Coordinates of C-alpha atoms and ligand atoms in Angstrom, one line a residue:
M1 CA 250.2 -48.9 25.2
D2 CA 250.5 -50.5 21.3
F3 CA 253.9 -49.4 20.4
S4 CA 253.2 -50.8 16.5
G5 CA 253.6 -48.8 14.0
I6 CA 255.4 -45.9 15.9
D7 CA 258.7 -44.6 14.2
I8 CA 261.1 -44.8 17.0
G9 CA 264.5 -43.5 15.3
L10 CA 267.6 -46.4 15.1
K11 CA 269.6 -43.7 17.8
A12 CA 266.6 -44.2 20.3
I13 CA 266.6 -47.9 19.4
S14 CA 270.5 -48.1 20.8
F15 CA 269.3 -45.6 23.8
F16 CA 267.1 -48.5 25.6
E17 CA 269.0 -51.4 24.3
K18 CA 272.5 -49.9 25.8
R19 CA 271.6 -49.5 28.6
K20 CA 270.1 -51.6 31.7
Y21 CA 267.2 -49.8 33.5
N22 CA 265.6 -51.0 36.7
S23 CA 262.6 -50.1 36.8
F24 CA 260.6 -47.0 34.5
K25 CA 261.3 -43.8 37.0
T26 CA 265.6 -43.9 36.7
V27 CA 265.0 -44.3 33.0
N28 CA 263.0 -41.4 33.5
I29 CA 266.0 -40.0 35.2
A30 CA 268.3 -40.3 32.9
L31 CA 266.0 -39.2 29.6
K32 CA 264.9 -36.0 31.5
E33 CA 268.5 -34.8 31.4
K34 CA 269.1 -36.5 27.8
T35 CA 265.7 -34.6 26.4
G36 CA 264.3 -32.7 29.3
I37 CA 261.2 -34.1 28.5
V38 CA 259.4 -34.6 31.7
D39 CA 257.5 -38.0 32.4
F40 CA 258.7 -39.6 29.3
F41 CA 256.7 -43.0 30.2
G42 CA 253.7 -42.4 32.2
K43 CA 253.5 -45.8 34.1
E44 CA 255.7 -49.0 34.3
E45 CA 253.2 -51.1 31.8
E46 CA 254.7 -48.2 29.1
F47 CA 257.7 -49.1 29.1
V48 CA 258.0 -52.5 28.9
Q49 CA 256.0 -53.2 27.0
L50 CA 258.3 -49.7 24.3
Q51 CA 261.1 -52.6 25.5
Q52 CA 258.7 -55.8 23.3
T53 CA 258.0 -53.7 20.5
L54 CA 261.5 -51.5 20.1
N55 CA 262.2 -54.2 16.8
S56 CA 259.1 -52.6 14.8
N57 CA 259.4 -49.2 13.2
Q58 CA 256.7 -48.7 10.5
N59 CA 255.3 -45.4 10.2
I60 CA 251.9 -44.7 12.4
V61 CA 248.7 -44.7 11.1
S62 CA 246.4 -41.3 11.9
E63 CA 242.7 -43.9 12.2
N64 CA 240.9 -41.0 12.5
R65 CA 241.9 -38.9 10.4
I66 CA 238.6 -37.0 9.6
E67 CA 237.2 -36.2 13.0
Y68 CA 241.2 -35.1 14.2
G69 CA 240.8 -32.9 11.2
D70 CA 245.0 -34.3 10.7
F71 CA 247.2 -33.3 8.5
Q72 CA 250.6 -33.2 9.9
T73 CA 252.8 -29.9 9.2
N74 CA 256.1 -31.5 7.3
K75 CA 259.3 -30.6 8.6
Q76 CA 260.8 -28.1 6.4
L77 CA 256.8 -25.9 6.3
A78 CA 257.3 -25.7 10.3
E79 CA 261.0 -24.6 10.0
S80 CA 260.6 -21.9 7.3
V81 CA 257.6 -21.0 9.8
C82 CA 260.0 -20.4 12.7
N83 CA 262.8 -18.8 10.0
Y84 CA 260.1 -16.4 9.5
L85 CA 259.6 -15.3 13.2
K86 CA 263.2 -15.9 14.1
N87 CA 263.7 -13.2 11.8
K88 CA 260.8 -10.8 12.7
N89 CA 263.6 -11.0 16.5
L90 CA 260.9 -13.0 18.0
K91 CA 263.2 -14.6 21.1
P92 CA 259.7 -16.4 22.8
Q93 CA 261.4 -18.4 25.8
I94 CA 258.5 -20.3 26.4
I95 CA 256.4 -22.0 24.1
V96 CA 252.0 -23.4 23.7
E97 CA 251.5 -26.2 21.4
P98 CA 247.6 -26.6 22.0
T99 CA 247.1 -29.6 19.0
C100 CA 250.7 -30.6 18.7
G101 CA 250.2 -33.3 16.5
K102 CA 253.6 -35.4 15.8
G103 CA 255.1 -32.0 16.8
N104 CA 257.6 -30.4 14.2
F105 CA 256.4 -27.2 15.5
I106 CA 258.4 -28.3 18.2
I107 CA 261.1 -29.4 17.4
S108 CA 261.4 -26.2 15.0
A109 CA 260.6 -24.6 18.0
I110 CA 263.8 -26.4 20.1
K111 CA 266.6 -25.9 17.5
S112 CA 265.0 -21.9 16.0
F113 CA 264.8 -20.8 19.6
P114 CA 266.1 -20.3 23.4
L115 CA 263.3 -21.9 25.1
Q116 CA 262.9 -23.0 29.0
Q117 CA 259.4 -24.7 28.3
V118 CA 257.7 -26.0 26.4
F119 CA 253.8 -27.2 26.7
G120 CA 252.4 -29.7 24.0
I121 CA 249.3 -30.8 24.1
E122 CA 247.3 -33.6 22.1
I123 CA 244.5 -36.5 22.1
Q124 CA 246.7 -38.7 20.2
E125 CA 248.8 -40.7 21.7
K126 CA 250.9 -42.4 19.1
Y127 CA 251.6 -38.6 17.8
L128 CA 253.3 -37.7 21.5
W129 CA 255.4 -41.1 21.3
R130 CA 256.2 -39.9 18.7
L131 CA 257.7 -37.1 18.9
K132 CA 259.2 -38.2 22.5
F133 CA 261.8 -40.4 20.0
E134 CA 262.3 -37.6 17.8
L135 CA 263.2 -35.7 20.7
L136 CA 265.4 -38.9 22.2
D137 CA 267.1 -39.1 18.7
Y138 CA 267.3 -35.2 18.2
F139 CA 268.7 -35.1 22.6
L140 CA 271.8 -37.8 21.5
T141 CA 272.9 -36.4 18.3
N142 CA 272.8 -33.1 19.2
P143 CA 274.1 -33.4 23.0
T144 CA 275.4 -29.4 23.9
A145 CA 271.4 -28.8 22.1
N146 CA 269.9 -25.7 24.8
K147 CA 267.8 -27.7 26.8
P148 CA 263.9 -27.0 27.7
Q149 CA 262.0 -28.3 30.5
I150 CA 259.3 -30.6 27.8
E151 CA 255.5 -31.4 29.3
L152 CA 253.9 -33.1 27.2
Y153 CA 250.3 -33.8 28.1
H154 CA 248.0 -36.6 25.9
C155 CA 244.9 -35.0 26.5
S156 CA 242.2 -33.2 24.3
V157 CA 242.8 -29.1 24.3
F158 CA 239.3 -28.8 25.7
D159 CA 239.5 -30.4 28.7
F160 CA 243.3 -29.3 29.2
D161 CA 243.7 -27.4 32.2
F162 CA 245.3 -24.5 30.4
D163 CA 245.6 -22.3 33.8
M164 CA 248.7 -24.1 34.7
V165 CA 250.1 -23.2 31.6
K166 CA 249.4 -19.1 32.2
K167 CA 250.5 -20.0 36.0
Q168 CA 253.8 -20.4 35.2
I169 CA 255.0 -18.1 32.2
D170 CA 255.6 -15.5 34.6
N171 CA 256.1 -12.5 32.8
R172 CA 258.5 -14.6 29.6
E173 CA 258.3 -14.1 26.0
L174 CA 255.7 -16.8 25.1
L175 CA 255.4 -18.3 21.5
V176 CA 251.4 -20.0 20.4
I177 CA 252.6 -21.8 17.4
G178 CA 250.8 -24.3 15.9
N179 CA 248.2 -25.9 13.2
P180 CA 244.6 -26.9 14.6
P181 CA 242.1 -29.8 14.0
W182 CA 240.9 -28.5 10.0
V183 CA 237.0 -29.7 10.2
T184 CA 233.7 -28.7 10.9
N185 CA 231.0 -29.0 14.0
A186 CA 229.0 -29.8 10.3
T187 CA 231.3 -32.5 10.0
L188 CA 230.9 -33.9 13.8
S189 CA 227.8 -34.5 14.0
T190 CA 227.6 -36.8 10.1
L191 CA 230.9 -38.7 12.5
N192 CA 229.0 -39.0 15.7
S193 CA 231.9 -36.7 17.7
K194 CA 232.2 -35.3 20.3
N195 CA 235.7 -33.4 19.2
L196 CA 233.9 -30.4 19.9
P197 CA 234.4 -28.1 22.8
K198 CA 231.5 -28.1 25.6
K199 CA 229.7 -24.8 24.1
S200 CA 228.9 -26.4 20.8
N201 CA 227.2 -23.4 19.4
F202 CA 230.1 -20.7 20.6
K203 CA 229.0 -18.7 18.2
N204 CA 225.3 -18.4 19.6
V205 CA 223.6 -18.8 16.2
K206 CA 220.0 -19.5 16.8
G207 CA 217.5 -20.6 14.2
I208 CA 217.8 -20.1 10.9
D209 CA 220.5 -19.6 10.8
A210 CA 221.3 -22.0 12.3
I211 CA 219.8 -25.1 10.3
T212 CA 221.3 -22.7 6.9
G213 CA 224.5 -23.4 8.0
K214 CA 225.3 -19.8 9.1
G215 CA 225.9 -22.3 12.4
N216 CA 229.3 -24.3 11.3
F217 CA 232.0 -23.3 12.3
D218 CA 235.2 -25.0 12.2
I219 CA 237.3 -26.5 14.3
G220 CA 240.1 -24.2 14.2
E221 CA 238.6 -21.6 14.9
C222 CA 237.2 -22.6 18.0
I223 CA 240.1 -23.1 19.1
S224 CA 242.5 -20.0 18.1
L225 CA 239.8 -17.8 20.4
K226 CA 240.7 -19.8 23.1
M227 CA 244.1 -19.8 22.5
L228 CA 243.6 -15.8 21.8
D229 CA 240.8 -15.5 25.0
L230 CA 244.1 -17.0 27.3
F231 CA 247.1 -15.5 26.0
S232 CA 246.7 -12.4 24.2
K233 CA 247.2 -10.4 27.0
E234 CA 250.3 -11.9 27.9
N235 CA 254.2 -10.4 26.2
G236 CA 254.4 -12.5 23.3
C237 CA 253.5 -13.4 19.7
F238 CA 250.5 -16.0 18.1
A239 CA 251.1 -18.2 14.4
F240 CA 249.0 -20.1 14.0
L241 CA 248.0 -22.2 10.2
I242 CA 244.9 -21.6 9.7
K243 CA 242.2 -21.8 7.0
N244 CA 241.5 -18.1 4.7
S245 CA 238.1 -19.0 5.5
V246 CA 239.2 -18.7 9.8
I247 CA 241.1 -16.5 9.5
K248 CA 238.8 -13.7 8.5
N249 CA 236.5 -15.0 10.5
I250 CA 238.9 -13.4 13.0
V251 CA 239.8 -10.3 11.4
F252 CA 236.3 -9.6 11.4
D253 CA 235.8 -10.0 14.9
Q254 CA 238.0 -8.5 15.9
K255 CA 234.9 -5.3 16.6
K256 CA 233.6 -6.8 19.5
N257 CA 236.3 -9.6 20.5
K258 CA 239.1 -6.4 20.9
Y259 CA 241.1 -8.9 21.8
S260 CA 244.5 -7.2 23.1
I261 CA 246.5 -9.1 19.2
S262 CA 248.0 -5.9 16.5
E263 CA 250.5 -6.3 13.5
I264 CA 248.0 -9.2 12.4
E265 CA 249.8 -11.0 9.4
K266 CA 248.2 -13.2 6.9
H267 CA 250.7 -15.4 4.9
T268 CA 249.6 -16.7 2.4
I269 CA 250.5 -20.8 1.5
N270 CA 250.2 -23.8 -0.8
A271 CA 247.7 -26.2 1.7
Q272 CA 247.4 -27.9 -2.2
K273 CA 251.4 -28.9 -1.5
E274 CA 251.6 -28.8 2.0
F275 CA 249.8 -31.0 3.2
G276 CA 247.7 -31.7 -0.2
A277 CA 244.2 -31.2 0.5
A278 CA 242.5 -28.3 -1.1
V279 CA 241.9 -25.4 0.8
D280 CA 242.9 -22.2 1.0
A281 CA 244.9 -21.6 4.7
S282 CA 247.9 -19.6 5.4
L283 CA 249.9 -18.8 8.5
F284 CA 248.6 -16.8 10.8
V285 CA 250.2 -14.1 12.6
C286 CA 250.2 -11.3 15.5
K287 CA 251.2 -10.0 18.1
F288 CA 250.2 -9.7 21.9
N289 CA 249.7 -7.3 24.8
S290 CA 248.7 -5.0 21.7
M291 CA 246.2 -1.8 20.9
P292 CA 244.4 -4.6 19.3
A293 CA 244.5 -3.8 15.2
L294 CA 240.8 -4.5 13.4
T295 CA 243.0 -5.8 9.9
A296 CA 245.7 -7.9 8.3
K297 CA 247.9 -7.5 5.9
E298 CA 248.5 -9.7 3.6
F299 CA 252.0 -11.6 2.0
D300 CA 252.3 -14.8 -0.1
F301 CA 254.8 -16.9 2.0
Y302 CA 256.8 -17.9 0.5
T303 CA 258.3 -15.3 -1.6
S304 CA 257.3 -12.6 1.5
K305 CA 255.5 -10.3 -1.1
P306 CA 253.1 -8.2 -0.2
R307 CA 249.2 -7.9 -0.9
V308 CA 246.2 -6.2 0.0
T309 CA 245.3 -6.1 3.4
L310 CA 241.4 -7.4 4.7
G311 CA 240.2 -5.7 7.3
W312 CA 237.9 -2.8 8.4
V313 CA 237.6 0.4 6.9
N314 CA 235.1 2.7 9.6
N315 CA 232.1 0.2 10.3
K316 CA 232.8 -2.0 7.4
F317 CA 234.2 -4.9 5.9
A318 CA 236.4 -5.2 3.8
S319 CA 238.7 -7.6 1.6
D320 CA 240.9 -4.5 0.0
T321 CA 241.0 -1.7 2.1
E322 CA 242.9 0.0 0.2
K323 CA 240.3 -0.6 -3.3
Y324 CA 237.3 -0.4 -0.8
K325 CA 238.6 3.4 0.3
K326 CA 238.0 4.1 -3.4
Y327 CA 234.8 3.1 -3.4
Q328 CA 232.7 3.5 -0.5
H329 CA 230.6 6.0 -2.2
L330 CA 229.0 2.7 -3.4
D331 CA 228.3 0.8 0.3
G332 CA 224.8 1.6 1.2
I333 CA 221.3 -0.5 1.1
C334 CA 220.3 -1.7 -2.6
P335 CA 216.5 0.0 -2.7
F336 CA 216.1 -4.3 -4.5
E337 CA 215.4 -6.8 -2.2
W338 CA 217.4 -9.7 -3.5
R339 CA 216.4 -13.1 -2.9
Q340 CA 218.1 -16.4 -3.4
G341 CA 216.0 -19.2 -6.2
I342 CA 214.5 -22.4 -4.9
K343 CA 215.1 -24.8 -2.4
H344 CA 213.2 -28.1 -2.9
D345 CA 217.6 -31.1 -1.8
C346 CA 215.6 -33.5 -3.4
A347 CA 217.3 -33.3 -6.4
K348 CA 216.7 -37.1 -8.5
V349 CA 213.6 -36.3 -8.2
M350 CA 212.9 -32.5 -9.2
E351 CA 215.9 -32.0 -11.6
L352 CA 214.1 -33.3 -15.2
E353 CA 215.1 -32.4 -18.3
R354 CA 212.2 -31.9 -21.4
I355 CA 212.0 -34.9 -24.1
D356 CA 210.1 -35.6 -27.2
S357 CA 207.7 -37.7 -24.7
G358 CA 207.5 -36.5 -21.9
F359 CA 210.4 -35.5 -18.7
R360 CA 213.6 -37.3 -17.4
N361 CA 214.4 -37.1 -14.4
A362 CA 218.1 -38.0 -12.4
L363 CA 217.0 -41.1 -12.0
G364 CA 216.8 -41.3 -15.7
E365 CA 212.8 -42.3 -15.5
T366 CA 211.0 -40.8 -18.2
F367 CA 206.8 -40.1 -17.6
E368 CA 204.8 -37.3 -18.7
L369 CA 203.4 -34.2 -15.9
E370 CA 201.1 -31.5 -16.3
E371 CA 203.2 -28.3 -17.5
D372 CA 200.8 -26.2 -15.0
L373 CA 203.2 -26.4 -12.3
V374 CA 206.5 -27.3 -14.9
Y375 CA 209.1 -24.3 -14.6
G376 CA 212.3 -24.0 -16.8
I377 CA 215.0 -23.7 -13.3
L378 CA 218.5 -22.0 -14.6
K379 CA 222.2 -23.0 -12.3
S380 CA 224.9 -20.7 -11.1
S381 CA 226.5 -22.9 -14.5
D382 CA 223.8 -21.4 -16.2
L383 CA 225.1 -17.8 -15.5
Q384 CA 227.7 -17.3 -17.8
Q385 CA 226.4 -15.5 -20.4
E386 CA 224.9 -12.3 -20.2
I387 CA 221.7 -12.8 -21.5
V388 CA 219.5 -16.1 -20.8
D389 CA 216.2 -17.2 -22.3
T390 CA 216.7 -21.0 -22.5
S391 CA 216.9 -23.8 -19.6
R392 CA 219.3 -27.1 -19.9
K393 CA 216.2 -27.8 -16.6
Y394 CA 213.0 -28.2 -15.0
T395 CA 211.3 -28.1 -12.2
I396 CA 208.0 -28.9 -10.4
V397 CA 206.8 -26.0 -8.4
T398 CA 204.5 -27.0 -5.1
Q399 CA 204.1 -23.5 -4.3
K400 CA 203.6 -20.4 -4.8
R401 CA 204.6 -19.0 -1.8
I402 CA 206.1 -21.2 1.9
G403 CA 203.6 -23.8 3.3
Q404 CA 201.2 -23.2 0.7
D405 CA 199.5 -25.8 1.0
T406 CA 200.3 -28.7 -1.8
Q407 CA 197.1 -31.1 -1.7
I408 CA 194.5 -28.8 -3.5
V409 CA 196.7 -28.8 -6.2
L410 CA 197.9 -30.8 -7.0
E411 CA 194.5 -33.1 -7.3
K412 CA 193.9 -31.1 -10.0
L413 CA 196.8 -32.6 -11.8
P414 CA 196.8 -36.5 -11.2
K415 CA 199.9 -36.9 -13.2
T416 CA 202.1 -35.3 -11.6
N417 CA 200.0 -35.8 -8.4
A418 CA 201.2 -39.4 -9.2
Y419 CA 204.7 -39.2 -10.1
L420 CA 205.1 -36.8 -6.7
Q421 CA 203.3 -39.9 -4.5
R422 CA 205.3 -41.6 -6.3
H423 CA 208.5 -40.5 -5.4
Q424 CA 207.5 -39.1 -1.7
D425 CA 210.3 -41.0 0.1
Y426 CA 212.6 -39.0 -1.6
F427 CA 210.9 -35.7 -0.2
L428 CA 210.4 -37.9 3.8
N429 CA 214.2 -38.4 3.9
R430 CA 215.8 -35.3 3.1
K431 CA 218.4 -33.3 5.7
S432 CA 217.5 -30.5 6.6
S433 CA 215.0 -29.5 9.4
I434 CA 213.3 -26.6 7.3
Y435 CA 211.4 -28.7 5.8
N436 CA 209.9 -30.8 9.8
G437 CA 206.0 -29.9 9.7
K438 CA 205.9 -28.2 6.4
P439 CA 203.8 -29.8 3.4
M440 CA 203.8 -33.0 2.0
F441 CA 206.7 -31.5 -1.4
S442 CA 206.9 -28.4 -0.2
I443 CA 209.8 -26.0 -1.2
F444 CA 211.6 -22.8 -0.2
G445 CA 212.8 -19.4 -1.4
V446 CA 209.1 -18.9 -3.6
G447 CA 207.2 -16.4 -3.4
D448 CA 205.0 -14.3 -6.0
Y449 CA 208.9 -12.8 -7.0
S450 CA 210.3 -15.2 -8.1
F451 CA 207.8 -15.9 -11.3
K452 CA 208.7 -11.8 -12.3
P453 CA 209.4 -12.0 -15.7
Y454 CA 212.6 -10.5 -15.9
K455 CA 215.6 -11.2 -13.8
I456 CA 218.7 -10.1 -13.1
A457 CA 221.1 -13.2 -11.6
I458 CA 224.4 -13.8 -9.9
S459 CA 225.2 -17.1 -9.1
G460 CA 226.5 -16.7 -5.0
L461 CA 229.3 -20.1 -5.4
Y462 CA 231.3 -19.1 -8.9
K463 CA 233.3 -16.0 -8.5
Q464 CA 232.9 -14.2 -11.3
T465 CA 231.0 -10.8 -10.2
K466 CA 229.5 -9.9 -13.4
F467 CA 225.1 -10.2 -13.3
T468 CA 223.5 -12.1 -15.8
L469 CA 219.6 -10.9 -17.2
V470 CA 217.2 -13.4 -17.2
K471 CA 214.2 -13.2 -19.4
P472 CA 211.2 -15.3 -19.9
N473 CA 210.7 -17.8 -22.7
E474 CA 208.2 -20.6 -22.7
T475 CA 207.2 -20.3 -19.7
V476 CA 209.2 -17.3 -17.2
L477 CA 212.8 -18.9 -16.0
L478 CA 213.5 -19.4 -12.1
L479 CA 216.3 -19.9 -10.4
D480 CA 217.8 -22.3 -8.1
D481 CA 219.0 -21.8 -4.4
T482 CA 223.5 -21.2 -5.7
C483 CA 221.8 -18.2 -7.4
Y484 CA 221.5 -14.6 -6.1
F485 CA 218.3 -12.6 -8.2
I486 CA 215.4 -9.8 -8.6
G487 CA 213.1 -10.0 -10.2
F488 CA 211.4 -7.9 -12.0
D489 CA 208.1 -6.9 -14.7
T490 CA 210.1 -5.2 -17.4
L491 CA 212.6 -5.4 -19.5
E492 CA 214.0 -2.1 -19.3
E493 CA 213.5 -1.9 -15.6
A494 CA 215.9 -4.9 -15.8
Q495 CA 218.1 -4.2 -18.6
G496 CA 219.3 -0.7 -16.1
I497 CA 219.8 -2.8 -13.4
Q498 CA 222.3 -5.2 -15.1
N499 CA 223.6 -2.5 -16.5
L500 CA 224.8 -0.4 -13.4
L501 CA 225.4 -3.1 -11.4
N502 CA 228.1 -4.8 -14.6
Q503 CA 229.6 -0.9 -14.3
P504 CA 233.6 -1.4 -14.4
E505 CA 232.7 0.8 -11.4
T506 CA 230.7 -1.2 -9.0
Q507 CA 232.3 -4.5 -10.7
E508 CA 235.3 -3.2 -8.4
F509 CA 233.6 -2.1 -4.5
M510 CA 232.6 -5.6 -4.9
E511 CA 235.6 -6.9 -5.8
S512 CA 236.5 -4.6 -2.6
F513 CA 235.1 -6.6 -0.2
M514 CA 234.3 -10.2 -2.1
F515 CA 236.3 -12.7 0.0
L516 CA 236.9 -15.4 -2.7
D517 CA 238.2 -18.4 -1.0
A518 CA 235.3 -18.4 0.9
K519 CA 232.5 -21.5 0.3
R520 CA 230.3 -19.0 -1.4
A521 CA 232.1 -16.1 -2.1
I522 CA 228.3 -14.2 -3.3
T523 CA 225.7 -13.7 -0.5
K524 CA 222.7 -11.7 0.2
D525 CA 224.5 -9.6 2.4
L526 CA 227.2 -8.7 0.6
L527 CA 224.3 -7.9 -3.1
M528 CA 223.1 -6.1 -0.3
R529 CA 225.6 -3.4 -0.1
I530 CA 225.2 -2.1 -3.7
S531 CA 223.3 0.5 -2.8
L532 CA 223.3 1.8 -7.3
V533 CA 221.2 5.7 -5.8
H534 CA 225.2 7.0 -6.4
Y535 CA 225.3 5.9 -9.0
Ligands
SAM601 C1 246.2 -29.9 11.3 S1 246.7 -30.7 13.0 C2 248.4 -30.1 13.4 C3 249.4 -31.3 14.0 C4 250.6 -30.7 14.5 N1 250.2 -29.5 15.4 C5 251.2 -30.2 13.5 O1 251.3 -28.6 13.0 O2 251.9 -30.0 12.5 C6 246.1 -31.6 13.9 C7 246.4 -32.0 15.3 O3 244.7 -31.5 16.0 C8 244.7 -33.0 17.0 N2 243.9 -32.7 17.7 C9 243.1 -32.8 17.3 N3 241.8 -33.0 18.3 C10 242.0 -33.0 19.4 C11 241.8 -32.3 20.4 N4 240.5 -31.5 21.3 N5 243.1 -31.8 21.6 C12 243.3 -32.3 21.4 N6 244.3 -32.3 19.8 C13 243.9 -32.5 19.0 C14 245.2 -34.4 15.6 O4 245.4 -35.2 16.0 C15 246.0 -33.5 15.3 O5 247.0 -34.5 15.5

């Protein structure tokens, strides 16, 4: 063990300097008595190394911050969370912190609750040492403080034997507390990391959904569900800092999972202030061993002000159940099919600007093309107005339907063909596997519907619910894959549907089941729920 960089603390340093221990076993006995920590040193070597490095006193820096989704909870926040739980009259006797890091939750819980036993698990050994020294400092400063038995394990949460913990609960009140890693399986796969549960497709997503990201999950979600699987039938409570998207998924999946949890609460925090992270996160709290609840009450963590209730209303999921009940008569199946726009994953070559002498691409190259395959294309940011009939960008529509042969068309268009051939590598290097085995220069999200002259469109990325009417200009205008649209043959039809969609009633209805903190606040599934027929 390399202790350099671990903040040992003055009291702990003087503890080791003052006393002369002849073996790590005798020092372990003294440390258990002082702190409750079982096996402070796992082996003699660690004790010897500590003595050699006792004078170093720098901060620990995690080398694998991204891979381990490492955002340590600050002391003040950990204390506020424990205070909140204490004020709810919780009196846990045993706590489990499955990814405890430097252990601020463990320390705050020891200070707040009449604990008898503590289990902390962490993959980064340096953090466990930091925690041990902090605990030593705490108990040396407060010798009469309540001293639970503390068991700290240097282990992956995915390999740890939680059954051993379960066997020791023995009807005592349990608190599972923590802040699991903030990282997704997609990021881990780009890092070639194995920091995943053994069954890594734990959402069982197959086919195109797996490719397009529906199979993307948060490691924090997977650890939360593991804790609920293991402990929701015990007496006690769960308190985890997690992303809002994870909370939404847990409540959504309650319909099928039916964990024995109730009094579900979501207390929104300012993750930028607390962790310097631009994510939406909250404290998720629930009671174990109770009738499965299907809704969660949202509060502001700092003011305790109640906000909305999210969750299930009969068979429908809402972000604001009260508002949803008011407009649920609009919920049904849209009579038109909402489509996603064109996907090419080749912006450098396929996003073009029109200039006097022809076109310019994102690489800054200028060139000429035949007009046959060139169409104006709109992105999410172009859908800010009620009516749009011009485009800043153009693209080459190499296919009129998915999978169509591209060579036959291109052979007749020498300039376009030469341009695409020159940039073949950009197409060949596209990461998404949807292009595998497809004709060269293939695109997705294209069909007859793409070429309808009038469209009602909305951005999937922006949080606004207003719909834009897209009219043709010199060509039919297309949309990119960040947008959704319905195509129409006549202006009247398109205007009529736009009018219905922009009614205050429809807008409020959408707000009642949109999750603004989702990466894509508006999805095809959501749009297909706007029935329109009730008007
Ligand atoms: C978001 S941090 C929070 C740490 C601590 N729970 C807190 O509240 O300060 C997540 C922690 O999980 C740890 N971690 C990541 N993957 C882990 C794994 N597979 N098993 C155990 N701990 C892990 C990281 O090293 C990091 O300390």
